[in-house]
mmCIF file of C-alpha atoms in Angstrom:
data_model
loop_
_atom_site.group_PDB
_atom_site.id
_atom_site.type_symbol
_atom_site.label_atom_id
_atom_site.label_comp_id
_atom_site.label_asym_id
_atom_site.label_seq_id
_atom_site.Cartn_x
_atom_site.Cartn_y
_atom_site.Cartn_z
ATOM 1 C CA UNK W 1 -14.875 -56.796 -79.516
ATOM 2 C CA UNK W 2 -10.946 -56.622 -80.852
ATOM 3 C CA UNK W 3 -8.339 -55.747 -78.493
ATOM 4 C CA UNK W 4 -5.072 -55.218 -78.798
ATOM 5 C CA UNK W 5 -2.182 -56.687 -76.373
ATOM 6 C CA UNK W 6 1.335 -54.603 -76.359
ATOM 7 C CA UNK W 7 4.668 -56.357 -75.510
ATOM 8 C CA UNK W 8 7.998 -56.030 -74.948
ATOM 9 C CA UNK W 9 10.330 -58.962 -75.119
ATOM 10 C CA UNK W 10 7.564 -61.300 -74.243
ATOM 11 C CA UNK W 11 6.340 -59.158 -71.195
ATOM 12 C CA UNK W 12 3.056 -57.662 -71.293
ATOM 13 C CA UNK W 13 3.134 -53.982 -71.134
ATOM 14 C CA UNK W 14 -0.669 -52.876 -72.078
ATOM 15 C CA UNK W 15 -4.156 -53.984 -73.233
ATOM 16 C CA UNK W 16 -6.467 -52.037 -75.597
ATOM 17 C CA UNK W 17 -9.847 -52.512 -77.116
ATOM 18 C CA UNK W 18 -10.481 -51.134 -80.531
ATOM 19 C CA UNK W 19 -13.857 -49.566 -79.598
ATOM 20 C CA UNK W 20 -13.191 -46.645 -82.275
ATOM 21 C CA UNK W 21 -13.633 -46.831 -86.033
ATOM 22 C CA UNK W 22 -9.857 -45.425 -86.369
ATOM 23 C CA UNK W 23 -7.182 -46.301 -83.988
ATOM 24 C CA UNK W 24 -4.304 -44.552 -84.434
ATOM 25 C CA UNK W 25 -0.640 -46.663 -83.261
ATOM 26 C CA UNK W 26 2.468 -44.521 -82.356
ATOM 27 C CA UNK W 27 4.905 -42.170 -80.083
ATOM 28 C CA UNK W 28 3.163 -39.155 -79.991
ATOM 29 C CA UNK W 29 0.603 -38.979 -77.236
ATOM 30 C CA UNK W 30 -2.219 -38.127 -79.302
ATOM 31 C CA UNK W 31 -2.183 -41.605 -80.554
ATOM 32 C CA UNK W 32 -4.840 -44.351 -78.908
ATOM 33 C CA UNK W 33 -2.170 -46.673 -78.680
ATOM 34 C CA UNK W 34 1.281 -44.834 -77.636
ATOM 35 C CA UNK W 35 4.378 -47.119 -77.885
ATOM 36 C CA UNK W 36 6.701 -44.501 -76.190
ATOM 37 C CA UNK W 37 9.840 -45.718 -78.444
ATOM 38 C CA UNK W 38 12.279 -43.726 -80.565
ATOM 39 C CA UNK W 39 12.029 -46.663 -83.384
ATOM 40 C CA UNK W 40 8.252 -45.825 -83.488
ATOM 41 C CA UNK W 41 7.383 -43.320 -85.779
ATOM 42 C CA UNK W 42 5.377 -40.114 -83.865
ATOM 43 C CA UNK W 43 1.748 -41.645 -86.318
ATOM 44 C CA UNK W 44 3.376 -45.030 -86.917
ATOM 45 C CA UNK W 45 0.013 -47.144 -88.112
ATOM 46 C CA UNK W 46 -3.259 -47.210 -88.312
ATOM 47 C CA UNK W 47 -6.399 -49.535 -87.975
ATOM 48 C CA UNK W 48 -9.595 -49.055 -89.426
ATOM 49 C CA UNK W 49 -12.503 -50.908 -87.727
ATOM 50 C CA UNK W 50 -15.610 -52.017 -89.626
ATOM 51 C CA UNK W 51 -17.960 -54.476 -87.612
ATOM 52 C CA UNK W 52 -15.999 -57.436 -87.541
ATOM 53 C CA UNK W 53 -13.806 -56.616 -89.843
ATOM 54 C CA UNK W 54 -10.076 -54.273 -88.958
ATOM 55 C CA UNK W 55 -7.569 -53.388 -91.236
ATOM 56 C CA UNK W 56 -3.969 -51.862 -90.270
ATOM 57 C CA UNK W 57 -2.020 -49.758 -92.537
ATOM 58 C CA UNK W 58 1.332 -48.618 -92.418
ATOM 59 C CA UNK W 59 1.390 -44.625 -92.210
ATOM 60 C CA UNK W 60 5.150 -44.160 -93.994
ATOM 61 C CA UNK W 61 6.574 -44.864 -90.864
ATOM 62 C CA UNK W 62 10.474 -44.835 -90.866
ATOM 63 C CA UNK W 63 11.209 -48.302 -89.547
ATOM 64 C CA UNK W 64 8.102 -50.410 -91.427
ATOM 65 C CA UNK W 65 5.003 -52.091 -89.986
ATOM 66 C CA UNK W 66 5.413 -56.035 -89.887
ATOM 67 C CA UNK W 67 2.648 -58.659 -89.454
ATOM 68 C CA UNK W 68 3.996 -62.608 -88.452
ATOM 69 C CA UNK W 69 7.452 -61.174 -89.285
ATOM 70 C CA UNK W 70 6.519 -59.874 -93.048
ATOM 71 C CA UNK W 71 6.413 -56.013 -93.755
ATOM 72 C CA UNK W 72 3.104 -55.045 -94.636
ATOM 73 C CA UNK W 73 1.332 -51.399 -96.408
ATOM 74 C CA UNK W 74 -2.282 -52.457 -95.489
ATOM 75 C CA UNK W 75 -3.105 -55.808 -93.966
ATOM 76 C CA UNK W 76 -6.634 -57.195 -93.216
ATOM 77 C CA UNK W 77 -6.235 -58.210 -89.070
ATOM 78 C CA UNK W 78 -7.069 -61.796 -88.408
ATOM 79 C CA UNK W 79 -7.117 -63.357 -84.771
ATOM 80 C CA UNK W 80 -3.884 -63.818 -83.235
ATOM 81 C CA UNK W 81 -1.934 -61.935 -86.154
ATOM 82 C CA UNK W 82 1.318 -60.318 -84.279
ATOM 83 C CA UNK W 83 2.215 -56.804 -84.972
ATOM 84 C CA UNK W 84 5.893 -55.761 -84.726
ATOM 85 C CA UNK W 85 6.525 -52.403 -84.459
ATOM 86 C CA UNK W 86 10.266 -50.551 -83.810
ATOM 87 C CA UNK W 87 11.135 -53.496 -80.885
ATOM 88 C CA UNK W 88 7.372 -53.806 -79.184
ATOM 89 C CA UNK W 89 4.471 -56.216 -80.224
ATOM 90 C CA UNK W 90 0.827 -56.033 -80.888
ATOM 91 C CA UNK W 91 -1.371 -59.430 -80.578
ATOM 92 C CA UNK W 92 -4.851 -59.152 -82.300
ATOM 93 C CA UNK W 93 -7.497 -60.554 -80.589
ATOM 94 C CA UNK W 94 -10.654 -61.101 -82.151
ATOM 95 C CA UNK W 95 -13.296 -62.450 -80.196
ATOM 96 C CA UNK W 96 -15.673 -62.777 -82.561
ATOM 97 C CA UNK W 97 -12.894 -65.434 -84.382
ATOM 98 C CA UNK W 98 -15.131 -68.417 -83.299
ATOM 99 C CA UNK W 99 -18.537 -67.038 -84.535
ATOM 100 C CA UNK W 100 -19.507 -67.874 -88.113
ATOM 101 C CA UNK W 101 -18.337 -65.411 -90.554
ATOM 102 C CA UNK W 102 -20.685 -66.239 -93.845
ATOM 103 C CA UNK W 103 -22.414 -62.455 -92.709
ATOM 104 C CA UNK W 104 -19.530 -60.657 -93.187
ATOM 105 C CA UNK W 105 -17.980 -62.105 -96.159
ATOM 106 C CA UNK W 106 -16.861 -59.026 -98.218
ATOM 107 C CA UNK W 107 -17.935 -58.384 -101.585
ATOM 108 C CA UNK W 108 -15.447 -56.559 -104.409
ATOM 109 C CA UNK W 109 -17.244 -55.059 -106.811
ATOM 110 C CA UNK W 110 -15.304 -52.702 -108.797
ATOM 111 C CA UNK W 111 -11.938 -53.382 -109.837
ATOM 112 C CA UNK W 112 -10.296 -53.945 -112.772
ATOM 113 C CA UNK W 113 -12.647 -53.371 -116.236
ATOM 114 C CA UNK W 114 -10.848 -56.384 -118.280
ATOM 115 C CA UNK W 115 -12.959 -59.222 -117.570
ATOM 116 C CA UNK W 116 -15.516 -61.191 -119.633
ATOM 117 C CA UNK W 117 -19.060 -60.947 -119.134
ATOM 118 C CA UNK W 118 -19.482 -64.544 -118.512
ATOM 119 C CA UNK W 119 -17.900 -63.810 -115.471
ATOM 120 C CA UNK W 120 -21.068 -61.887 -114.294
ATOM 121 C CA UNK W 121 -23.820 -63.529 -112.372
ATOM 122 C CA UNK W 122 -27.619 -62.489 -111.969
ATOM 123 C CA UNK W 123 -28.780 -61.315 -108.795
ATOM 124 C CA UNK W 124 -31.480 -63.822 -108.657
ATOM 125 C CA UNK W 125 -29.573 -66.720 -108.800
ATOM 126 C CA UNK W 126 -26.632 -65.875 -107.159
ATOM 127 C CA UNK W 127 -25.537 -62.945 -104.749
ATOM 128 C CA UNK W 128 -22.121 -61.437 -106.638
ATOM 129 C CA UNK W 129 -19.000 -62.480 -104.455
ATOM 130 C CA UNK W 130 -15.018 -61.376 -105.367
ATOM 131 C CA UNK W 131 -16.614 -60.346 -109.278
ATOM 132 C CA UNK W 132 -14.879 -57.249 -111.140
ATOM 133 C CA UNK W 133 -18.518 -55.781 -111.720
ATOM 134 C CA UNK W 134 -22.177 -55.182 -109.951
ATOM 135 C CA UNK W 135 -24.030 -57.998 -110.375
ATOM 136 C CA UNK W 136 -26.732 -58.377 -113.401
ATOM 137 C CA UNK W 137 -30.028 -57.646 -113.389
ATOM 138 C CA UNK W 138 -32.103 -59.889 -111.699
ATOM 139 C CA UNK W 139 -34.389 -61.823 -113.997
ATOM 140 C CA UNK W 140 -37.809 -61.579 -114.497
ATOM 141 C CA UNK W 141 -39.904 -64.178 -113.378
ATOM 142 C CA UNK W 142 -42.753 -66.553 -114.356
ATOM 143 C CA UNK W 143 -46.018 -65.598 -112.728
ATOM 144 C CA UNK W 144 -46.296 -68.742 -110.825
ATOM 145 C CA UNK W 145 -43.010 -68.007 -108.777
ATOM 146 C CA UNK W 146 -43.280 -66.391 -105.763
ATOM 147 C CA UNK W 147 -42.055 -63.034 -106.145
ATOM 148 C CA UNK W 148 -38.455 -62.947 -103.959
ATOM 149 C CA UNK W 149 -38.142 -60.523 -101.000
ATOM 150 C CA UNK W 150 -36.598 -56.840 -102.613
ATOM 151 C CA UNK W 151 -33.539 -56.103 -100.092
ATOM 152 C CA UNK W 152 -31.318 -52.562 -100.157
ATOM 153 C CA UNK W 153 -29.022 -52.436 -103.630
ATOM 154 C CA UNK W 154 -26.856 -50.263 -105.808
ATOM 155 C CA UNK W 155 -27.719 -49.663 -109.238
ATOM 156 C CA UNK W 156 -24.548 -48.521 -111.089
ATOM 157 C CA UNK W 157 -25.161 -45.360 -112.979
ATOM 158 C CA UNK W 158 -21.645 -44.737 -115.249
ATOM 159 C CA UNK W 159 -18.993 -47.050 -116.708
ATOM 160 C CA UNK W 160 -18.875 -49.776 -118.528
ATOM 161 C CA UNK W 161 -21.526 -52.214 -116.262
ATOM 162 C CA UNK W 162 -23.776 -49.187 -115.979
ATOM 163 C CA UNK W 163 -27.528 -50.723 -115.730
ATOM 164 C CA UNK W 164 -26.722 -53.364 -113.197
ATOM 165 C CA UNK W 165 -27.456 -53.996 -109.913
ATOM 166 C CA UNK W 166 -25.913 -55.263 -106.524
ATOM 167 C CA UNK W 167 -28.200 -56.214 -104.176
ATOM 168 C CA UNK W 168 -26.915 -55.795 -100.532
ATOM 169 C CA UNK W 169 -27.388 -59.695 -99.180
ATOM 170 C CA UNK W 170 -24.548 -58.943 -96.648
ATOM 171 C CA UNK W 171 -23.794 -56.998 -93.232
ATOM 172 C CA UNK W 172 -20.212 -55.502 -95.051
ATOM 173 C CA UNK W 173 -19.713 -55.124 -98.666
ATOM 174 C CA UNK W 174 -16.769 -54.188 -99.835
ATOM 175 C CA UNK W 175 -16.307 -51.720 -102.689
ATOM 176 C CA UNK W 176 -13.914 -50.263 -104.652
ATOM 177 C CA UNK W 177 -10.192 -50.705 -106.413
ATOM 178 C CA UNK W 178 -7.482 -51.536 -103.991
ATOM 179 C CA UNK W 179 -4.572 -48.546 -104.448
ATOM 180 C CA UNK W 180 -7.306 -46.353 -106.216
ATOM 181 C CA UNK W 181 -10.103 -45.859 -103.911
ATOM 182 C CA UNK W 182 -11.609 -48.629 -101.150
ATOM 183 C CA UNK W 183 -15.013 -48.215 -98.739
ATOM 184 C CA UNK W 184 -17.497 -50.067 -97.440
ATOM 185 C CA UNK W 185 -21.150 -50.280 -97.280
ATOM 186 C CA UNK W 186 -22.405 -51.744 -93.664
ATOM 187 C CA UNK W 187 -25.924 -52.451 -92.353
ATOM 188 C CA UNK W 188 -26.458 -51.187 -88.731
ATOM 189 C CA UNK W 189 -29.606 -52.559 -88.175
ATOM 190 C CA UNK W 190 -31.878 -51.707 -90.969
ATOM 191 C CA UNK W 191 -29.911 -48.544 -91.698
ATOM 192 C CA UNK W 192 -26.817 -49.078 -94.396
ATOM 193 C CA UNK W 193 -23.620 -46.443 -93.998
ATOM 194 C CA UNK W 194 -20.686 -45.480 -96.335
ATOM 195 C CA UNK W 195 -17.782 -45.781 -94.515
ATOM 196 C CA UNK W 196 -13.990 -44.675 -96.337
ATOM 197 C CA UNK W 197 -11.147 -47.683 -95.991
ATOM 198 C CA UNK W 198 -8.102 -46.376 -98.303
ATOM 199 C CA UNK W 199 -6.985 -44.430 -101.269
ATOM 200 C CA UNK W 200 -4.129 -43.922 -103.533
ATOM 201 C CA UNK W 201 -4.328 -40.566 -102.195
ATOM 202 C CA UNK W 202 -4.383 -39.300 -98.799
ATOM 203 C CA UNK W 203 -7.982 -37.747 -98.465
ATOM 204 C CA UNK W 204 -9.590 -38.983 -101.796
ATOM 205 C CA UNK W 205 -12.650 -39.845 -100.190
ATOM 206 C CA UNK W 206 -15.744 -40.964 -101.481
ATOM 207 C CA UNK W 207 -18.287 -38.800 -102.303
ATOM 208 C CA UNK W 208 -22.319 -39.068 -101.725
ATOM 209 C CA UNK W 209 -24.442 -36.477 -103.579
ATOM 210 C CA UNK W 210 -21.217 -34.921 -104.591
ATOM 211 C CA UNK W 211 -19.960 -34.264 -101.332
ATOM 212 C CA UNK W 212 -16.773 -36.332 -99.879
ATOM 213 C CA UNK W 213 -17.858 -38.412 -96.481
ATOM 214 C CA UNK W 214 -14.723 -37.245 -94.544
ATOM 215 C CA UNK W 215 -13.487 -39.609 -92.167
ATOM 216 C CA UNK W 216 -16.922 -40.484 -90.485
ATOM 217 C CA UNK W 217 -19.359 -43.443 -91.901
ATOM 218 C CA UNK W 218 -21.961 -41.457 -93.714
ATOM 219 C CA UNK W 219 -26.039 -43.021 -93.570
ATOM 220 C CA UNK W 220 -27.060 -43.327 -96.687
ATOM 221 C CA UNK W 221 -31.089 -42.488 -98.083
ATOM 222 C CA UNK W 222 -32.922 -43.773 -100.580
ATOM 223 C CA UNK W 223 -31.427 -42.105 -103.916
ATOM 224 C CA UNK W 224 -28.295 -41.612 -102.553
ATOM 225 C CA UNK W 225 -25.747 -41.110 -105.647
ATOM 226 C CA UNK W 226 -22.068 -42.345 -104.044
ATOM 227 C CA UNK W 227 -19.299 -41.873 -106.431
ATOM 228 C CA UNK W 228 -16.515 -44.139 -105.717
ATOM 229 C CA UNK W 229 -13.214 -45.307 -107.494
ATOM 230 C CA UNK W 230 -14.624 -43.171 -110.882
ATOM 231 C CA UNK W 231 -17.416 -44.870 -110.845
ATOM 232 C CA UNK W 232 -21.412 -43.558 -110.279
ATOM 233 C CA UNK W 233 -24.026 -45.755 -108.153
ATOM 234 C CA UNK W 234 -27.338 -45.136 -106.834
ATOM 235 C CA UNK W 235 -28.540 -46.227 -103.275
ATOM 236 C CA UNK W 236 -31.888 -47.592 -103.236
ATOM 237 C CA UNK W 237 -33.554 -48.688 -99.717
ATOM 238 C CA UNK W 238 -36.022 -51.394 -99.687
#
């Protein structure tokens, strides 16, 4: 569980635990965290939660969203950041900061199209980590290997790297091209869900089976076809 802890001049006002995918930060009182301040803007910031993973993002507030004293647009939370907002101050606790974090390493798939091929790596040697593509497709193997265990993947349908595959090794995975179009694929169990992070445009969501996911985290099916940042993948479950 994170929680946030609100201050004033180094006195605690307020403690809050970010229990809800979205948590919205500012004066109004529809907000989950009201900072009842004239230098907070009425929907100052917001933070997205995804497992164990929370990013904030400034909402065009007037007076700026700062993180350790540097002004920020989108930040990805770590434990013990401090958020300054108008004259008040959010710590971020994590308390997940001491567990091992290998699961949730994210994975960026899609980004810029400029790179090299020999920047690619096969799925079966090598699960694809901070590449600009979907990984290759995994290799066929002699008959006297033992056949490897088939997990949950995308198989990218359009674009330049259509043909390959991803397979999903991790609990997040990270997709997308920051200021363009960002989500998130996250296993719940043995279910996997779509969930929207950010967008060069305010409600440029993702779409599965042509339809945009909305706010919510959308459970994907076998065949799903998500659209994301331009580009066309298929879901496949194991």
């Amino acid at each position: 569980m994170t929680r946030l802890i609100l201050t004033l001049d180094g006195r605690s006002l307020a403690e809050y635990n970010m229990s809800k995918e979205r948590c919205t930060i500012g004066r109004l009182s529809d907000n989950d965290v009201r900072i009842d301040n004239t230098a907070v803007s009425g929907h100052h910031a917001l933070i997205i939660n995804i497992l164990n993973d929370s990013f904030l993002e400034d909402l065009n507030s007037t007076n700026g969203t700062y993180v350790n004293g540097k002004l920020i647009k989108k930040h990805s939370l770590q434990h013990n950041d401090l958020i300054t907002i108008g004259h008040h101050q959010l710590r971020f606790i994590d308390s997940h900061a001491d567990a091992g974090d290998d699961e949730f390493e994210k994975t960026l798939v899609i980004q810029s199209t400029d790179v090299t091929d020999d920047r690619l790596r096969p799925i079966s040697r090598q699960p694809l980590a901070n590449a600009s593509t979907a990984a290759a497709p995994t290799q066929t193997h002699r008959a006297s290997e033992a056949a490897p265990r088939r997990l949950s993947r995308l198989h990218v349908l359009s674009g330049p790297f259509s043909g390959r595959e991803l397979e999903l090794t991790k609990v997040l995975t990270t997709l997308g091209r920051p200021g363009l179009q960002v989500a998130a694929v996250t296993r719940r169990g043995d279910q996997h869900y779509l969930m929207y992070i950010d967008s060069g445009e305010a409600g440029h969501f993702p779409q599965v089976n042509g339809e945009p996911i909305g706010l919510q985290a959308r459970r994907l099916v076998d065949n799903d076809v998500i659209t994301l940042a331009g580009v066309k993948m298929a879901f496949f479950e194991v």
